[in-house]
XYZ file of C-alpha atoms in Angstrom:
325
model
C 99.197 99.976 80.776
C 98.265 98.407 77.426
C 99.796 101.311 75.510
C 103.142 100.909 77.284
C 103.180 97.167 76.747
C 102.495 97.633 73.032
C 105.457 100.014 72.892
C 107.572 97.390 74.654
C 106.658 94.891 71.940
C 107.695 97.381 69.255
C 111.055 97.682 71.046
C 111.521 93.884 70.915
C 111.216 93.494 74.694
C 108.546 90.773 74.760
C 110.483 87.626 73.892
C 110.999 86.546 77.501
C 114.081 88.586 78.381
C 112.023 91.198 80.240
C 109.253 90.676 82.789
C 106.800 93.483 83.546
C 105.147 93.902 86.943
C 101.968 95.879 87.547
C 100.264 96.492 90.900
C 96.575 97.352 91.141
C 96.556 100.110 93.767
C 92.832 100.241 94.490
C 90.197 97.837 95.758
C 88.956 96.427 92.482
C 85.299 95.890 91.688
C 83.956 92.483 90.795
C 83.484 93.635 87.195
C 87.224 94.238 86.990
C 88.013 90.615 87.831
C 85.564 89.516 85.154
C 87.518 91.615 82.665
C 90.888 90.412 83.962
C 89.948 86.773 83.435
C 88.747 87.350 79.861
C 90.364 88.246 76.545
C 88.855 91.745 76.572
C 91.487 92.705 79.141
C 94.076 92.932 76.359
C 91.979 92.543 73.174
C 90.412 95.827 72.057
C 89.668 94.983 68.432
C 92.336 97.252 66.972
C 95.569 96.844 65.025
C 97.586 96.389 68.233
C 95.782 93.276 69.462
C 98.502 90.876 68.334
C 101.241 92.999 69.876
C 99.231 93.319 73.077
C 98.801 89.554 73.328
C 102.549 88.995 73.030
C 103.297 91.747 75.515
C 100.774 90.624 78.131
C 102.464 87.223 78.215
C 105.376 89.029 79.875
C 103.209 90.636 82.563
C 102.660 89.632 86.191
C 99.633 91.420 87.627
C 99.371 92.062 91.385
C 96.012 92.744 93.041
C 94.733 92.942 96.589
C 93.114 89.744 97.816
C 89.542 90.850 98.409
C 86.569 88.772 99.397
C 83.973 87.908 96.780
C 81.042 88.479 99.127
C 80.210 91.981 100.289
C 77.751 91.738 103.151
C 76.351 88.640 104.783
C 72.659 88.276 105.527
C 73.440 88.287 109.243
C 74.944 91.754 108.852
C 71.794 93.072 107.192
C 69.645 91.523 109.912
C 71.768 93.102 112.647
C 71.543 96.489 110.942
C 67.764 96.288 110.718
C 67.498 95.154 114.323
C 69.621 98.014 115.691
C 68.776 100.898 113.359
C 65.608 99.790 111.608
C 63.302 102.095 113.584
C 65.524 105.169 113.297
C 64.327 107.397 110.427
C 67.621 109.330 110.395
C 69.716 106.304 109.433
C 70.062 105.542 105.690
C 68.483 102.302 104.555
C 70.759 99.298 104.176
C 71.356 97.953 100.681
C 72.438 94.523 99.521
C 75.508 95.970 97.753
C 77.250 98.597 99.898
C 80.329 100.576 98.943
C 83.299 98.285 98.334
C 85.279 100.111 101.026
C 82.600 99.551 103.695
C 84.040 96.229 104.831
C 87.462 97.801 105.373
C 85.897 100.592 107.418
C 84.111 97.938 109.479
C 87.384 96.134 110.198
C 89.153 99.385 111.126
C 86.487 100.145 113.745
C 86.619 96.562 114.953
C 90.396 96.836 115.441
C 89.926 100.039 117.442
C 87.281 98.369 119.628
C 89.546 95.395 120.335
C 92.495 97.608 121.228
C 90.332 99.894 123.378
C 88.765 97.044 125.332
C 92.142 95.415 125.938
C 93.531 98.740 127.104
C 90.682 99.211 129.588
C 90.906 95.661 130.913
C 94.670 95.823 131.444
C 94.914 99.412 132.672
C 95.096 100.509 136.289
C 93.265 103.720 135.433
C 89.721 103.953 134.168
C 90.679 105.840 131.007
C 93.655 104.413 129.045
C 96.102 106.644 127.232
C 96.488 106.910 123.492
C 99.875 105.208 123.759
C 98.302 102.168 125.404
C 95.579 101.909 122.769
C 98.146 102.203 119.989
C 100.336 99.488 121.512
C 97.343 97.162 121.773
C 96.594 97.799 118.078
C 99.898 96.181 117.124
C 100.165 92.506 116.179
C 96.410 91.915 116.153
C 94.799 89.052 114.259
C 91.164 88.349 113.479
C 88.927 87.295 110.608
C 87.299 90.481 109.362
C 84.707 91.324 106.752
C 87.513 92.119 104.311
C 89.294 88.836 104.947
C 92.155 87.891 107.222
C 93.169 90.951 109.253
C 96.759 91.245 110.502
C 98.677 94.200 111.916
C 102.422 94.408 112.414
C 104.503 96.041 115.131
C 103.591 99.494 113.801
C 99.842 98.796 113.753
C 99.929 98.796 109.944
C 97.721 96.245 108.266
C 99.543 93.554 106.330
C 97.458 92.438 103.414
C 97.502 89.454 101.110
C 97.936 89.759 97.355
C 97.075 87.709 94.310
C 99.603 87.362 91.480
C 98.031 86.808 88.051
C 99.635 85.527 84.842
C 98.347 84.954 81.307
C 98.043 81.268 80.469
C 97.962 79.376 77.168
C 94.319 80.361 76.656
C 95.321 84.052 76.702
C 93.437 84.822 79.926
C 94.820 85.728 83.331
C 94.685 83.227 86.171
C 95.925 83.364 89.745
C 99.309 81.683 90.082
C 100.407 82.837 93.548
C 98.969 84.362 96.691
C 101.360 86.331 98.891
C 100.376 86.206 102.562
C 102.019 87.939 105.493
C 103.565 85.494 107.954
C 103.280 86.833 111.512
C 105.969 84.451 112.784
C 108.683 85.314 110.243
C 107.417 88.899 109.719
C 107.487 88.693 105.919
C 105.376 87.719 102.917
C 105.174 84.033 102.062
C 104.179 82.768 98.608
C 101.566 80.066 98.200
C 101.567 78.382 94.782
C 98.183 78.282 93.051
C 99.297 77.666 89.468
C 102.209 77.842 87.055
C 103.711 80.938 85.427
C 104.067 80.879 81.641
C 106.920 83.231 80.755
C 107.095 85.259 77.559
C 109.515 82.781 75.974
C 106.928 79.964 76.410
C 108.865 78.378 79.258
C 107.156 77.416 82.516
C 108.161 78.495 86.008
C 107.694 74.926 87.266
C 109.488 72.814 84.679
C 108.373 69.290 83.643
C 111.218 67.759 85.667
C 110.067 69.573 88.813
C 112.691 72.299 88.664
C 112.229 76.056 88.660
C 112.960 78.509 85.840
C 112.934 82.298 86.011
C 114.266 84.732 83.393
C 117.865 85.816 84.092
C 118.471 89.141 85.793
C 120.348 90.423 82.730
C 119.032 89.747 79.192
C 121.237 87.689 76.904
C 122.252 90.734 74.871
C 122.154 93.179 77.793
C 119.574 95.863 78.469
C 120.738 97.900 75.453
C 122.046 94.964 73.384
C 125.553 96.032 74.290
C 126.595 92.431 74.948
C 125.815 91.386 71.366
C 127.968 94.021 69.631
C 131.022 91.752 69.594
C 129.027 89.003 67.890
C 127.837 91.454 65.257
C 131.425 92.569 64.626
C 132.568 88.977 64.173
C 129.864 88.416 61.585
C 130.640 91.449 59.475
C 133.360 93.820 60.596
C 135.452 91.574 62.807
C 138.215 91.032 60.183
C 138.517 94.719 59.504
C 138.872 95.429 63.171
C 141.602 92.794 63.469
C 143.456 94.288 60.459
C 143.309 97.681 62.070
C 144.853 96.335 65.238
C 147.606 94.679 63.191
C 148.413 97.960 61.423
C 148.607 99.730 64.742
C 151.114 97.195 65.982
C 153.236 97.667 62.801
C 153.220 101.423 63.304
C 154.480 101.003 66.847
C 157.285 98.766 65.592
C 158.235 101.336 62.910
C 156.194 100.396 59.857
C 157.063 101.864 56.403
C 153.587 103.097 55.443
C 154.266 106.803 54.815
C 150.638 107.632 54.255
C 149.721 106.248 57.650
C 152.526 108.241 59.277
C 151.257 111.475 57.748
C 147.761 110.725 58.857
C 148.968 109.942 62.340
C 150.822 113.257 62.523
C 147.741 115.138 61.428
C 145.603 113.245 63.892
C 148.059 113.972 66.683
C 148.004 117.681 65.898
C 144.235 117.710 65.767
C 144.031 115.807 69.017
C 146.407 118.241 70.699
C 144.336 121.178 69.542
C 141.137 119.526 70.682
C 142.651 118.647 74.035
C 143.797 122.229 74.550
C 140.364 123.542 73.692
C 138.687 120.995 75.930
C 141.029 121.830 78.795
C 140.257 125.515 78.426
C 136.537 124.815 78.339
C 136.811 122.510 81.330
C 138.686 125.165 83.295
C 135.979 127.696 82.576
C 133.223 125.231 83.408
C 134.949 124.197 86.615
C 135.308 127.805 87.676
C 131.643 128.398 86.986
C 130.669 125.279 88.882
C 132.790 126.332 91.849
C 131.128 129.729 91.874
C 127.705 128.128 91.706
C 128.576 125.723 94.499
C 129.808 128.546 96.734
C 126.677 130.526 96.021
C 123.996 127.837 96.186
C 125.308 125.312 98.703
C 123.138 125.032 101.771
C 124.166 122.939 104.767
C 120.551 122.447 105.765
C 119.934 120.427 102.590
C 122.040 117.620 104.036
C 119.944 117.271 107.177
C 117.965 114.043 107.043
C 114.241 114.554 107.191
C 113.063 112.270 109.969
C 109.565 110.899 109.501
C 107.317 109.436 112.132
C 104.583 106.894 111.740
C 101.231 108.704 111.381
C 99.869 106.771 114.365
C 103.014 107.071 116.470
C 101.906 107.514 120.100
C 104.766 109.911 120.731
C 102.838 112.491 118.721
C 99.904 112.319 121.119
C 101.329 111.231 124.508
C 98.577 112.865 126.557
C 95.617 112.098 124.339
C 92.850 110.259 126.192
C 89.868 108.265 125.015
C 86.806 108.590 127.181
C 84.281 106.385 125.370
C 84.043 102.697 126.181
C 83.536 100.497 123.099
C 80.869 97.896 123.710
C 79.591 94.824 121.959
C 82.947 93.557 120.686
C 84.268 91.619 123.704
């Protein structure tokens, strides 16, 4: 990421016209957050440090909202009480794998859905469809934080949004939480965003400022070409337009007439050549289309949710989950 941001600075894209977004796609370790909230996140002691600092001011960093504690003492005590005398069970440690708490919550969700399915079912063994339906729209406080599922039984997480402040370190400015009532993410303000042009998201007068969708000069500086022409070549361009108008009205500049005739002849020749080439290319394209076109390529590939009950309509669960009611 740092390498790309340094390149962006070299391309003059770090003055506030562009905002870069990066999403951390894994469950970060605690050491990562220590790095993120320090200058070593962007400062590597090389010649690009100054460029990196400017570039990182234009970055919003998204990370999963994870809990700072890994395993409570009560969890260790319960483990020792249940499995302590079993020599085949690995010993519990104070710092388990960082994914362990998510595995715990996944099993807990299954237990809740299974128990609800058994309690509300007329048969002793509920179907997979019933268990799946009871996995939707669940809410509980898990080991990995607030646990919410939507109408597809997908977990809806919460995310931190980080921004570099005036001290050149990243701080949390927003937390995005899933709202079960409105079925969308809601932003909770934790701080203020400092944009790359040194302007604040929350302005001193209480207003809001965000960079415009289109940079002042356009994405390729195409909107500033007219200004450049006015500064240097604008007069010449105007003179050229005036000469063109004189020629249309029958101007007396013989040299221009000769040049125009030559240009017209050249243009005609070029147009003829281009037309011939286009005809050949079009014929080739038509042949390729007739040869390669496949009606099946237009058929939409329908995808199903990986937990869709329609995939397993007759699947039964025969084990009663206990201890979670």
